[in-house]
Coordinates of C-alpha atoms in Angstrom, one line a residue:
Chain A
X174 CA 7.2 81.4 146.7
X175 CA 4.5 79.2 145.5
X176 CA 2.5 80.4 142.5
X177 CA -0.9 78.4 142.4
X178 CA -2.2 77.9 138.4
X179 CA -5.8 80.2 139.9
X180 CA -3.5 82.1 141.0
X181 CA -1.7 82.2 137.5
X182 CA -5.5 82.9 135.8
X183 CA -6.7 85.4 138.2
X184 CA -3.6 87.6 137.2
X185 CA -3.4 87.0 134.0
X186 CA -7.7 87.9 133.4
X187 CA -6.5 91.7 135.1
X188 CA -3.5 91.7 132.5
X189 CA -6.6 91.0 130.0
X190 CA -4.5 88.1 129.1
X191 CA -6.4 84.3 128.0
X192 CA -3.8 82.0 128.5
X193 CA -3.8 78.3 126.9
X194 CA -3.8 75.1 129.6
X195 CA -0.2 75.0 129.1
X196 CA 1.8 78.3 129.4
X197 CA -0.6 78.7 132.7
X198 CA 1.2 75.2 134.3
X199 CA 4.7 76.2 132.7
X200 CA 4.4 80.1 133.7
X201 CA 3.5 78.7 137.2
X202 CA 7.0 77.5 137.7
X203 CA 8.2 80.3 136.1
X204 CA 7.4 83.2 137.2
X205 CA 7.1 81.4 141.1
X206 CA 11.4 81.1 139.9
X207 CA 11.7 84.9 139.2
X208 CA 9.7 85.9 142.6
X209 CA 11.3 83.3 144.3
X210 CA 14.4 85.4 143.1
X211 CA 13.2 88.7 143.9
X212 CA 12.5 87.5 146.9
X213 CA 15.9 88.6 148.3
X214 CA 15.3 92.3 148.6
X215 CA 13.1 91.4 151.9
X216 CA 16.8 91.5 153.0
X217 CA 17.5 95.0 153.1
X218 CA 16.5 97.1 155.4
X219 CA 14.8 99.9 153.8
X220 CA 12.1 100.6 156.4
X221 CA 13.7 104.5 156.2
X222 CA 13.8 104.2 152.9
X223 CA 11.8 106.5 151.1
X224 CA 10.2 105.0 146.8
X225 CA 12.0 106.4 144.5
X226 CA 10.5 106.3 140.8
X227 CA 12.4 109.2 139.4
X228 CA 16.0 108.8 139.2
X229 CA 16.8 112.0 137.8
X230 CA 14.4 114.2 140.2
X231 CA 11.4 116.1 138.2
X232 CA 9.4 118.6 139.2
X233 CA 6.0 119.6 137.3
X234 CA 6.2 120.8 134.0
X235 CA 4.3 123.8 133.1
X236 CA 2.7 125.5 129.8
X237 CA 0.4 127.7 128.6
X238 CA -3.5 126.3 127.7
X239 CA -3.1 127.2 124.3
X240 CA -4.4 125.2 120.9
X241 CA -2.9 123.5 118.9
X242 CA -2.7 120.8 116.6
X243 CA -4.6 117.3 117.2
X244 CA -4.6 114.4 115.1
X245 CA -6.9 114.6 112.2
X246 CA -10.1 111.2 112.2
X247 CA -8.8 109.9 109.2
X248 CA -5.2 109.5 111.0
X249 CA -6.1 109.1 114.0
X250 CA -8.2 105.9 113.0
X251 CA -6.0 104.2 109.5
X252 CA -5.0 101.8 111.7
X253 CA -7.7 100.1 113.5
X254 CA -8.9 97.0 112.9
X255 CA -12.1 98.5 112.2
X256 CA -14.3 101.7 111.1
X257 CA -16.8 103.1 109.3
X258 CA -14.4 106.0 109.3
X259 CA -15.7 107.6 112.2
X260 CA -16.0 105.7 114.8
X261 CA -13.5 102.2 115.8
X262 CA -16.2 99.5 115.4
X263 CA -16.2 96.7 119.6
X264 CA -18.1 94.2 119.6
X265 CA -21.7 94.5 120.5
X266 CA -21.3 95.5 124.7
X267 CA -25.2 95.8 125.5
X268 CA -27.7 93.2 125.0
X269 CA -26.5 89.2 124.6
Chain B
X22 CA 44.0 99.0 97.5
X23 CA 42.0 102.1 99.6
X24 CA 39.4 101.0 102.7
X25 CA 36.4 100.6 101.5
X26 CA 33.6 103.4 102.3
X27 CA 31.7 100.9 104.4
X28 CA 35.0 100.2 107.1
X29 CA 34.9 104.1 107.5
X30 CA 33.6 105.6 110.5
X31 CA 30.6 108.7 110.2
X32 CA 33.2 111.3 111.0
X33 CA 35.6 110.2 108.3
X34 CA 31.9 110.2 106.1
X35 CA 30.9 112.9 106.8
X36 CA 34.2 114.9 105.6
X37 CA 34.3 113.4 102.8
X38 CA 30.9 113.2 101.5
X39 CA 31.5 117.6 102.9
X40 CA 34.9 117.4 100.3
X41 CA 32.6 116.1 97.8
X42 CA 34.8 113.2 97.0
X43 CA 31.7 110.5 97.7
X44 CA 28.4 111.1 97.2
X45 CA 25.6 111.3 99.6
X46 CA 23.4 108.4 97.0
X47 CA 27.0 106.2 95.8
X48 CA 27.6 106.1 100.1
X49 CA 23.5 105.1 100.4
X50 CA 24.0 102.4 97.6
X51 CA 27.2 100.5 98.8
X52 CA 25.2 100.3 102.0
X53 CA 22.4 99.4 100.8
X54 CA 24.4 96.4 98.9
X55 CA 25.5 95.4 102.1
X56 CA 22.3 94.9 103.5
X57 CA 21.2 93.2 100.0
X58 CA 23.5 90.8 100.5
X59 CA 23.8 90.2 103.9
X60 CA 21.0 90.8 105.7
X61 CA 19.0 87.6 104.7
X62 CA 22.1 85.8 106.6
X63 CA 21.5 88.4 109.6
X64 CA 18.4 89.0 109.8
X65 CA 19.6 92.9 110.8
X66 CA 16.3 94.7 109.3
X67 CA 12.9 94.8 109.5
X68 CA 12.7 96.7 107.2
X69 CA 14.7 99.0 104.5
X70 CA 13.9 102.5 102.5
X71 CA 12.8 102.3 99.7
X72 CA 13.1 105.9 99.2
X73 CA 16.8 105.6 100.2
X74 CA 18.1 105.6 98.0
X75 CA 16.5 109.4 96.1
X76 CA 16.7 110.4 99.0
X77 CA 20.4 110.9 99.2
X78 CA 20.2 112.1 95.5
X79 CA 18.5 114.7 96.5
X80 CA 21.3 115.9 98.6
X81 CA 23.7 115.0 96.3
X82 CA 21.5 118.3 94.2
X83 CA 21.0 121.4 96.9
X84 CA 25.4 120.5 97.5
X85 CA 26.0 120.9 94.3
X86 CA 23.3 124.0 94.2
X87 CA 25.3 125.7 96.8
X88 CA 22.2 125.1 99.2
X89 CA 22.7 124.9 103.0
X90 CA 23.0 121.5 104.5
X91 CA 22.4 119.8 107.7
X92 CA 25.3 119.3 110.2
X93 CA 24.7 114.5 109.1
X94 CA 23.5 116.1 105.0
X95 CA 23.8 112.1 103.3
X96 CA 25.2 110.4 106.0
X97 CA 23.1 107.0 106.1
X98 CA 21.4 106.0 109.6
X99 CA 19.6 102.7 110.8
X100 CA 17.2 102.9 112.8
X101 CA 16.1 100.1 115.5
X102 CA 12.0 99.5 114.9
X103 CA 10.9 100.4 118.1
X104 CA 11.1 104.2 116.4
X105 CA 7.7 106.2 115.3
X106 CA 9.0 106.6 111.2
X107 CA 5.4 108.1 109.0
X108 CA 7.1 107.5 106.1
X109 CA 8.0 103.6 107.4
X110 CA 6.3 100.9 109.0
X111 CA 7.0 100.8 112.9
X112 CA 6.8 97.7 114.1
X113 CA 8.8 96.9 117.4
X114 CA 9.3 93.0 116.3
X115 CA 6.0 92.4 117.4
X116 CA 2.6 90.5 116.2
X117 CA 1.0 92.8 117.4
X118 CA 2.5 96.2 115.4
X119 CA 3.0 94.5 112.6
X120 CA 1.8 96.9 109.3
X121 CA 1.5 99.3 112.5
X122 CA 1.4 103.1 110.6
X123 CA 3.0 106.0 112.5
X124 CA 1.1 109.1 112.0
X125 CA 4.4 111.2 113.4
X126 CA 8.3 111.0 113.7
X127 CA 9.7 110.3 117.0
X128 CA 11.7 113.2 117.7
X129 CA 14.6 111.8 116.5
X130 CA 13.8 111.1 113.5
X131 CA 12.7 114.8 113.0
X132 CA 16.3 115.6 114.1
X133 CA 17.8 113.7 111.7
X134 CA 16.1 114.0 108.9
X135 CA 16.4 118.0 109.4
X136 CA 19.9 117.7 109.9
X137 CA 19.3 115.9 106.6
X138 CA 20.1 111.9 107.4
X139 CA 19.5 109.6 105.3
X140 CA 17.3 106.5 107.0
X141 CA 18.4 103.0 105.8
X142 CA 15.8 101.1 107.7
X143 CA 14.3 100.1 110.8
X144 CA 17.0 97.2 112.5
X145 CA 15.4 94.5 114.2
X146 CA 15.3 94.1 118.1
X147 CA 13.7 91.9 120.6
X148 CA 10.1 92.3 120.8
X149 CA 9.0 95.8 122.8
X150 CA 12.8 95.4 123.4
X151 CA 12.5 92.8 125.8
X152 CA 15.1 90.5 126.1
X153 CA 19.0 90.4 125.9
X154 CA 19.5 88.0 123.4
X155 CA 17.2 89.1 120.4
X156 CA 15.8 86.1 119.7
X157 CA 11.7 87.0 121.4
X158 CA 11.3 89.1 118.3
X159 CA 8.3 88.2 116.4
X160 CA 10.9 88.8 112.5
X161 CA 13.2 86.3 113.7
X162 CA 16.6 87.5 115.5
X163 CA 19.5 89.1 114.5
X164 CA 22.8 87.3 114.2
X165 CA 26.1 87.7 115.3
X166 CA 28.3 88.7 112.8
X167 CA 31.6 87.5 114.0
X168 CA 29.8 84.2 114.7
X169 CA 26.1 83.6 112.3
X170 CA 25.4 81.0 115.1
X171 CA 25.4 83.7 118.8
X172 CA 23.4 86.4 120.2
X173 CA 23.7 89.7 119.2
X174 CA 23.1 90.8 122.9
X175 CA 19.8 92.5 123.3
X176 CA 17.3 94.5 122.7
X177 CA 19.2 96.4 120.0
X178 CA 20.5 93.2 118.4
X179 CA 19.5 94.9 115.5
X180 CA 21.6 98.7 115.7
X181 CA 24.7 96.9 116.8
X182 CA 24.9 93.6 114.0
X183 CA 23.7 97.1 111.2
X184 CA 27.3 98.9 112.1
X185 CA 29.2 95.8 112.8
X186 CA 28.7 94.2 110.2
X187 CA 28.9 97.7 108.1
X188 CA 25.3 97.9 107.1
X189 CA 25.1 101.1 107.8
X190 CA 27.5 103.7 109.9
X191 CA 25.5 104.7 113.1
X192 CA 22.3 103.2 114.3
X193 CA 20.2 104.2 117.3
X194 CA 19.0 102.1 119.5
X195 CA 17.1 102.2 122.9
X196 CA 18.2 101.1 126.4
X197 CA 16.0 100.1 129.5
X198 CA 18.4 97.7 131.1
X199 CA 21.3 97.4 129.0
X200 CA 20.0 97.1 125.3
X201 CA 21.9 99.5 124.1
X202 CA 25.7 98.7 126.0
X203 CA 25.0 94.5 126.0
X204 CA 24.4 94.6 122.5
X205 CA 27.4 96.8 121.2
X206 CA 30.1 94.4 123.8
X207 CA 29.2 91.5 121.7
X208 CA 29.3 93.1 118.8
X209 CA 31.9 94.8 119.0
X210 CA 30.6 98.6 118.7
X211 CA 30.8 101.3 120.4
X212 CA 26.9 102.1 122.8
X213 CA 25.9 104.7 124.4
X214 CA 22.8 105.6 127.2
X215 CA 23.1 109.4 127.7
X216 CA 21.9 110.5 130.5
X217 CA 17.9 109.6 131.7
X218 CA 16.1 113.1 130.0
X219 CA 19.0 114.2 128.0
X220 CA 17.7 112.9 124.4
X221 CA 13.8 112.7 124.3
X222 CA 12.0 109.6 124.4
X223 CA 8.5 111.2 122.6
X224 CA 7.5 108.8 119.7
X225 CA 9.6 106.5 121.8
X226 CA 7.1 103.1 121.9
X227 CA 7.0 103.0 125.6
X228 CA 8.1 99.7 127.7
X229 CA 9.7 101.4 131.1
X230 CA 8.5 105.3 131.0
X231 CA 11.2 105.4 134.5
X232 CA 14.3 104.4 132.9
X233 CA 13.2 103.9 128.9
X234 CA 16.0 106.5 127.4
X235 CA 17.4 106.7 123.2
X236 CA 21.4 106.7 122.3
X237 CA 23.7 106.1 119.2
X238 CA 25.9 102.7 118.2
X239 CA 28.4 103.1 116.2
X240 CA 31.7 101.9 115.4
X241 CA 33.6 104.7 117.0
X242 CA 33.1 107.1 119.7
X243 CA 33.7 110.1 117.5
X244 CA 30.5 108.9 116.0
X245 CA 29.1 109.0 119.0
X246 CA 29.7 111.5 119.7
X247 CA 28.9 113.6 116.6
X248 CA 25.0 111.1 116.7
X249 CA 24.4 111.9 120.3
X250 CA 24.9 116.0 119.6
X251 CA 22.6 115.4 116.3
X252 CA 19.1 114.0 118.5
X253 CA 20.1 115.8 122.9
X254 CA 18.0 118.0 123.9
X255 CA 15.2 119.4 125.2
X256 CA 11.6 118.5 124.0
X257 CA 8.2 120.2 124.7
X258 CA 6.1 116.9 123.8
X259 CA 9.1 114.6 126.7
X260 CA 8.2 116.1 129.7
X261 CA 11.0 114.9 131.0
X262 CA 12.9 115.2 128.7
X263 CA 15.6 118.3 131.2
X264 CA 15.9 121.6 129.7
X265 CA 19.6 121.8 129.3
X266 CA 22.4 122.5 126.3
X267 CA 23.4 120.7 124.8
X268 CA 27.4 120.1 124.6
X269 CA 29.4 120.3 121.6
X270 CA 29.8 116.9 122.1
X271 CA 32.4 116.1 119.2
X272 CA 34.2 119.3 119.5
X273 CA 34.6 118.1 123.4
X274 CA 37.4 114.7 122.6
X275 CA 40.1 116.4 121.8
X276 CA 39.6 117.8 125.2
X277 CA 42.4 114.6 127.0
X278 CA 40.5 113.9 130.5
X279 CA 44.2 114.0 132.6
X280 CA 44.3 112.4 135.7
X281 CA 41.2 110.5 136.2
X282 CA 40.2 108.7 139.4
X283 CA 38.6 105.0 137.9
X284 CA 36.2 103.3 140.1
X285 CA 36.0 99.8 139.6
X286 CA 34.0 97.1 141.5
X287 CA 36.1 94.2 142.0
X288 CA 33.7 91.9 142.5
X289 CA 32.3 92.7 139.1
X290 CA 35.2 91.8 137.2
X291 CA 36.0 88.7 139.2
X292 CA 32.7 87.7 138.1
X293 CA 33.4 87.8 134.9
X294 CA 34.8 85.1 132.6
X295 CA 38.8 84.5 132.8
X296 CA 38.9 86.5 128.5
X297 CA 36.2 89.1 129.9
X298 CA 38.6 90.0 132.9
X299 CA 41.4 89.7 131.3
X300 CA 40.7 92.4 128.2
X301 CA 39.2 95.5 130.5
X302 CA 42.0 94.2 132.6
X303 CA 44.5 95.1 129.6
X304 CA 42.4 98.2 129.1
X305 CA 42.0 100.1 133.0
X306 CA 45.7 99.6 132.4
X307 CA 45.8 101.1 129.2
X308 CA 44.0 104.6 131.0
X309 CA 46.3 104.6 133.9
X310 CA 49.2 104.9 132.1
X311 CA 48.0 107.1 129.1
X312 CA 46.5 109.1 130.9
X313 CA 47.9 109.8 134.1
X314 CA 44.1 107.6 135.9
X315 CA 44.3 106.4 139.4
X316 CA 42.6 103.1 139.1
X317 CA 40.3 103.2 142.7
X318 CA 39.0 100.2 143.8
X319 CA 34.5 100.8 144.8
X320 CA 32.0 99.5 146.6
X321 CA 28.9 99.5 145.1
X322 CA 26.9 96.9 147.9
X323 CA 23.6 96.6 146.3
X324 CA 24.6 96.4 143.6
X325 CA 23.4 92.3 143.5
X326 CA 20.0 93.3 144.0
X327 CA 19.7 95.5 141.0
X328 CA 18.8 92.6 138.6
X329 CA 15.8 91.9 140.8
X330 CA 14.8 95.5 141.1
X331 CA 14.7 95.6 138.3
X332 CA 12.6 93.5 137.4
X333 CA 9.8 94.5 139.3
X334 CA 10.2 97.5 137.9
X335 CA 10.5 97.3 134.6
X336 CA 8.1 94.7 133.9
X337 CA 5.6 97.0 136.3
X338 CA 5.9 99.8 133.7
X339 CA 5.7 97.6 130.5
X340 CA 2.6 96.1 131.8
X341 CA 0.4 99.8 132.3
X342 CA 2.3 100.8 128.7
X343 CA 1.3 97.9 127.1
X344 CA -2.1 98.0 128.3
X345 CA -2.7 100.2 125.4
X346 CA -2.2 97.1 122.7
X347 CA -6.3 96.1 122.7
X348 CA -6.9 95.6 119.0
X349 CA -9.7 98.9 118.9
X350 CA -6.9 101.5 118.2
X351 CA -4.5 100.2 116.3
X352 CA -2.4 96.4 115.9
X353 CA -3.5 93.3 115.7
X354 CA -7.1 91.9 116.2
X355 CA -8.0 88.4 116.9
X356 CA -10.8 87.0 114.9
X357 CA -13.3 88.4 115.6
X358 CA -16.2 86.1 114.6
X359 CA -14.4 83.1 115.9
X360 CA -13.8 84.7 119.1
X361 CA -17.8 85.3 119.5
X362 CA -18.1 81.4 118.3
X363 CA -15.5 80.3 121.5
X364 CA -18.0 82.5 123.5
X365 CA -20.8 81.4 122.0
X366 CA -19.8 77.3 122.6
X367 CA -18.7 78.5 126.3
X368 CA -22.1 80.1 127.2
X369 CA -23.9 77.2 125.5
X370 CA -22.1 74.6 128.3
X371 CA -21.9 76.6 130.8
X372 CA -26.1 76.5 130.8
X373 CA -26.1 73.0 130.0
X374 CA -24.4 72.3 133.1
X375 CA -25.5 74.4 135.5
X376 CA -23.1 76.7 136.2
X377 CA -24.9 79.7 137.0
X378 CA -21.2 81.3 138.7
X379 CA -19.0 79.9 135.6
X380 CA -22.2 82.0 134.1
X381 CA -21.7 85.4 135.6
X382 CA -17.5 85.1 135.2
X383 CA -17.7 84.1 132.0
X384 CA -15.7 86.9 130.4
X385 CA -18.2 89.9 128.1
X386 CA -17.2 89.8 123.9
X387 CA -15.6 92.9 124.2
X388 CA -12.9 92.0 127.1
X389 CA -12.1 87.8 125.5
X390 CA -11.4 90.2 122.8
X391 CA -8.8 92.0 124.3
X392 CA -7.7 88.5 125.9
X393 CA -8.0 87.1 122.2
X394 CA -6.2 89.7 121.2
X395 CA -2.8 90.5 123.2
X396 CA -2.8 86.4 123.6
X397 CA -2.7 85.8 119.9
X398 CA -0.6 89.5 119.0
X399 CA 1.8 89.0 122.3
X400 CA 5.2 86.8 122.1
X401 CA 5.8 84.8 125.1
X402 CA 8.7 87.1 127.3
X403 CA 6.4 90.1 126.3
X404 CA 3.7 88.5 128.5
X405 CA 5.9 86.8 131.2
X406 CA 6.3 90.7 131.3
X407 CA 3.4 91.7 131.6
X408 CA 2.3 88.8 133.8
X409 CA 5.5 89.6 136.1
X410 CA 4.7 93.5 136.2
X411 CA 0.2 93.2 136.7
X412 CA 1.1 90.8 140.0
X413 CA 4.3 93.2 141.2
X414 CA 1.6 95.2 141.4
X415 CA -2.1 93.8 142.3
X416 CA -3.5 94.4 145.8
X417 CA -2.3 92.5 148.2
X418 CA 1.7 92.7 146.7
X419 CA 1.7 95.8 145.7
X420 CA 4.0 97.1 149.0
X421 CA 6.0 93.3 148.8
X422 CA 7.0 93.6 145.9
X423 CA 6.8 96.9 143.6
X424 CA 7.4 99.7 147.2
X425 CA 9.9 97.3 148.4
X426 CA 12.4 97.8 145.0
X427 CA 11.2 101.7 144.8
X428 CA 12.8 101.8 148.0
X429 CA 16.2 100.2 147.5
X430 CA 16.2 101.9 143.6
X431 CA 16.6 104.2 146.4
X432 CA 19.8 102.6 147.5
X433 CA 20.9 102.0 144.8
X434 CA 20.8 105.3 143.4
X435 CA 23.0 106.4 146.3
X436 CA 25.6 103.4 146.0
X437 CA 26.5 105.4 141.8
X438 CA 26.4 108.5 144.0
X439 CA 28.4 108.0 146.6
X440 CA 30.6 106.3 144.3
X441 CA 30.8 109.4 141.9
X442 CA 32.2 111.7 145.4
X443 CA 35.5 108.8 145.5
X444 CA 35.8 108.8 141.6
X445 CA 35.2 110.1 138.4
X446 CA 34.0 107.1 136.6
X447 CA 33.4 103.8 136.9
X448 CA 34.3 100.8 134.5
X449 CA 34.0 97.3 134.2
X450 CA 32.6 94.6 132.3
X451 CA 28.8 95.5 130.2
X452 CA 28.6 91.0 130.5
X453 CA 29.8 88.7 132.2
X454 CA 30.9 86.7 129.0
X455 CA 31.6 87.4 125.6
X456 CA 28.3 86.8 122.8
X457 CA 26.9 82.9 123.8
X458 CA 24.8 80.7 121.2
X459 CA 20.9 80.7 119.7
X460 CA 18.6 79.1 121.7
X461 CA 21.8 78.9 124.9
X462 CA 19.6 80.0 127.6
X463 CA 15.7 78.7 127.4
X464 CA 15.7 80.1 130.5
X465 CA 14.3 83.6 131.9
X466 CA 16.0 84.0 135.3
X467 CA 18.8 83.0 133.5
X468 CA 19.0 85.9 130.4
X469 CA 17.9 87.7 132.8
X470 CA 21.3 88.2 134.8
X471 CA 23.0 89.1 131.4
X472 CA 21.8 92.1 132.5
X473 CA 23.0 92.0 136.1
X474 CA 26.1 94.7 135.3
X475 CA 23.6 97.1 132.8
X476 CA 20.3 98.0 134.7
X477 CA 22.7 99.4 137.5
X478 CA 23.0 102.9 135.2
X479 CA 19.7 102.7 134.7
X480 CA 17.6 102.8 138.0
X481 CA 20.2 105.4 138.5
X482 CA 19.6 107.9 135.6
X483 CA 22.7 107.9 134.9
X484 CA 24.9 107.4 131.5
X485 CA 26.3 104.6 130.7
X486 CA 28.9 102.9 127.0
X487 CA 30.2 100.1 125.7
X488 CA 34.1 100.6 124.2
X489 CA 35.5 97.5 122.4
X490 CA 37.9 96.8 124.0
X491 CA 39.2 92.8 123.0
X492 CA 38.6 89.4 121.2
X493 CA 38.7 86.0 124.0
X494 CA 40.2 82.7 122.0
X495 CA 37.2 82.3 119.5
X496 CA 37.5 85.3 118.1
X497 CA 34.2 87.2 119.7
X498 CA 34.8 90.9 120.8
X499 CA 34.8 92.1 124.7
X500 CA 33.5 95.8 126.1
X501 CA 34.6 97.4 128.0
X502 CA 31.3 99.4 130.2
X503 CA 32.2 102.8 131.2
X504 CA 29.6 104.8 133.1
X505 CA 29.7 108.3 134.1
X506 CA 27.4 110.9 137.1
X507 CA 24.7 112.7 135.5
X508 CA 24.9 114.2 132.5
X509 CA 28.8 113.2 131.9
X510 CA 28.9 112.3 128.7
X511 CA 31.6 114.0 127.3
X512 CA 33.3 112.6 129.8
X513 CA 32.3 109.3 128.5
X514 CA 33.3 110.0 125.3
X515 CA 36.6 111.5 125.9
X516 CA 37.9 108.3 127.7
X517 CA 36.7 106.0 125.7
X518 CA 37.6 108.4 121.9
X519 CA 41.0 108.2 123.5
X520 CA 41.3 104.3 124.4
X521 CA 40.4 104.5 121.1
X522 CA 43.6 105.7 119.8
X523 CA 45.5 103.6 121.3
X524 CA 43.6 101.3 120.4
X525 CA 42.8 98.4 117.5
X526 CA 39.6 96.2 118.2
X527 CA 37.3 98.1 116.3
X528 CA 39.3 98.6 113.4
X529 CA 38.9 94.6 112.8
X530 CA 35.4 93.3 110.9
X531 CA 34.3 90.4 111.0
X532 CA 35.1 87.8 107.5
X533 CA 31.4 87.3 107.0
X534 CA 31.4 91.4 106.4
X535 CA 34.7 91.1 104.5
X536 CA 33.4 87.9 102.3
X537 CA 30.9 91.0 100.2

């Protein structure tokens, strides 16, 4: 499984990561090796097998729709890198 | 001279506390002193609870006043630092969460507090629990107490080393692909990954939600039983936690598990190193002789695909779970001005070069903030797994990788279901070798293969534990893994308890721990 630098760059954007050129090259090689290893799964015929997302079969869990406690604003903002005490602050998204 | 308190199992310490022979404060101080003396060398604790002594003293006062106390009153416990605590930082050993304070306690922490346990602090781990050697921690590796130049196993390396070095009698860890059992095995302590859904995951920082499970580590199976029965049980805040009553695991230990059919996979033994093979075979012989058990060779024909399946599913889930670290709501954020300056320079360059396409594709300031934040906040292994998971889930590859892995996951679970038609438990090694040297495994794939025997239980959801079963010629511990059907924790603990009553591996202590 050959992974080009462009492939890795595309995935990095999807993953919201910014990789340095050396990181890109290193990752391309490492990911290719792991993908080559996991490709052994293609030896198995799974055409009649249903996917299993959870090992313990789960059914829907319902509860009464009752108002509960919510996180107070000051607590919700307590760990924010930037806030004005009411909102989270982000770089300007409009303009430019 | 009587045995020092730090060498005693938690159950014995609890009896001493209850009889008034030892005070909770006295006990806390002993462990805090040992942490003070050994932590710098071992890197076990990322944070020591400054209130621990005070909290222990209050338990002594309440006991003297004849007030009702919880079932673990005065027992010190260490928490893996991916369990949320309102009164201490929760870092996941990542720069991303350095200094993060959770607004709430995890359910398991709440239950420990209600049981009047004394939290000693938060233990080191692989960053976001991603690793098998505890070397990916942003704050530096944990060292194996049996040989400080070796790894303790991961990702709950701090949790296991804390017990092995006598820095805490009880630890809580988490296990997504072996993260409790592997370090338990390599550090010579008992570690149990319960059935998926047995313990609430509320407040456990998510890695791979369909695989993560919290569990106990301690010197004995009895201590694990004690801790498990305290933290297990349904929790409305985790809808994957199962509404089944929690058995009194500790009380059940006295029932000896007679005439069990113990299955083993011959290839799994043969693949292991010579000393591991030898120790595991001797352990199996002992179980057969003492319990009138029957050894049954079994096949797990898809077991060899477990690592490949796991390293698609776990990173896929991780890439989604870790999308929340955006530098906006909490955690690390890149220097905004530097990021904006860089973006401005790039825009000017593209403009000068007349590169319209490049200009169009250039990140918005918000996207660039996410990307810079995440690249600086996450370490190499976490980025690798996010990349792997994002790739496996991306358009064009979803069927080939993620969906394929989910199908093979069903085949792997079917192997377990079939095996448990024939046998009551599956026994084998926890890992192919004993602890390897720090820095020895540089290749990611080589590191992933360390999880060969442990990921199956997570994929199938079944409980599994590791119990010490010997040492190699260099004095490094070997672990015996016992896996059982869903919700068979009581049986696994009985078997391990029985084994420990006939062996003394767990009564040995690392030289380093005896020196202070």
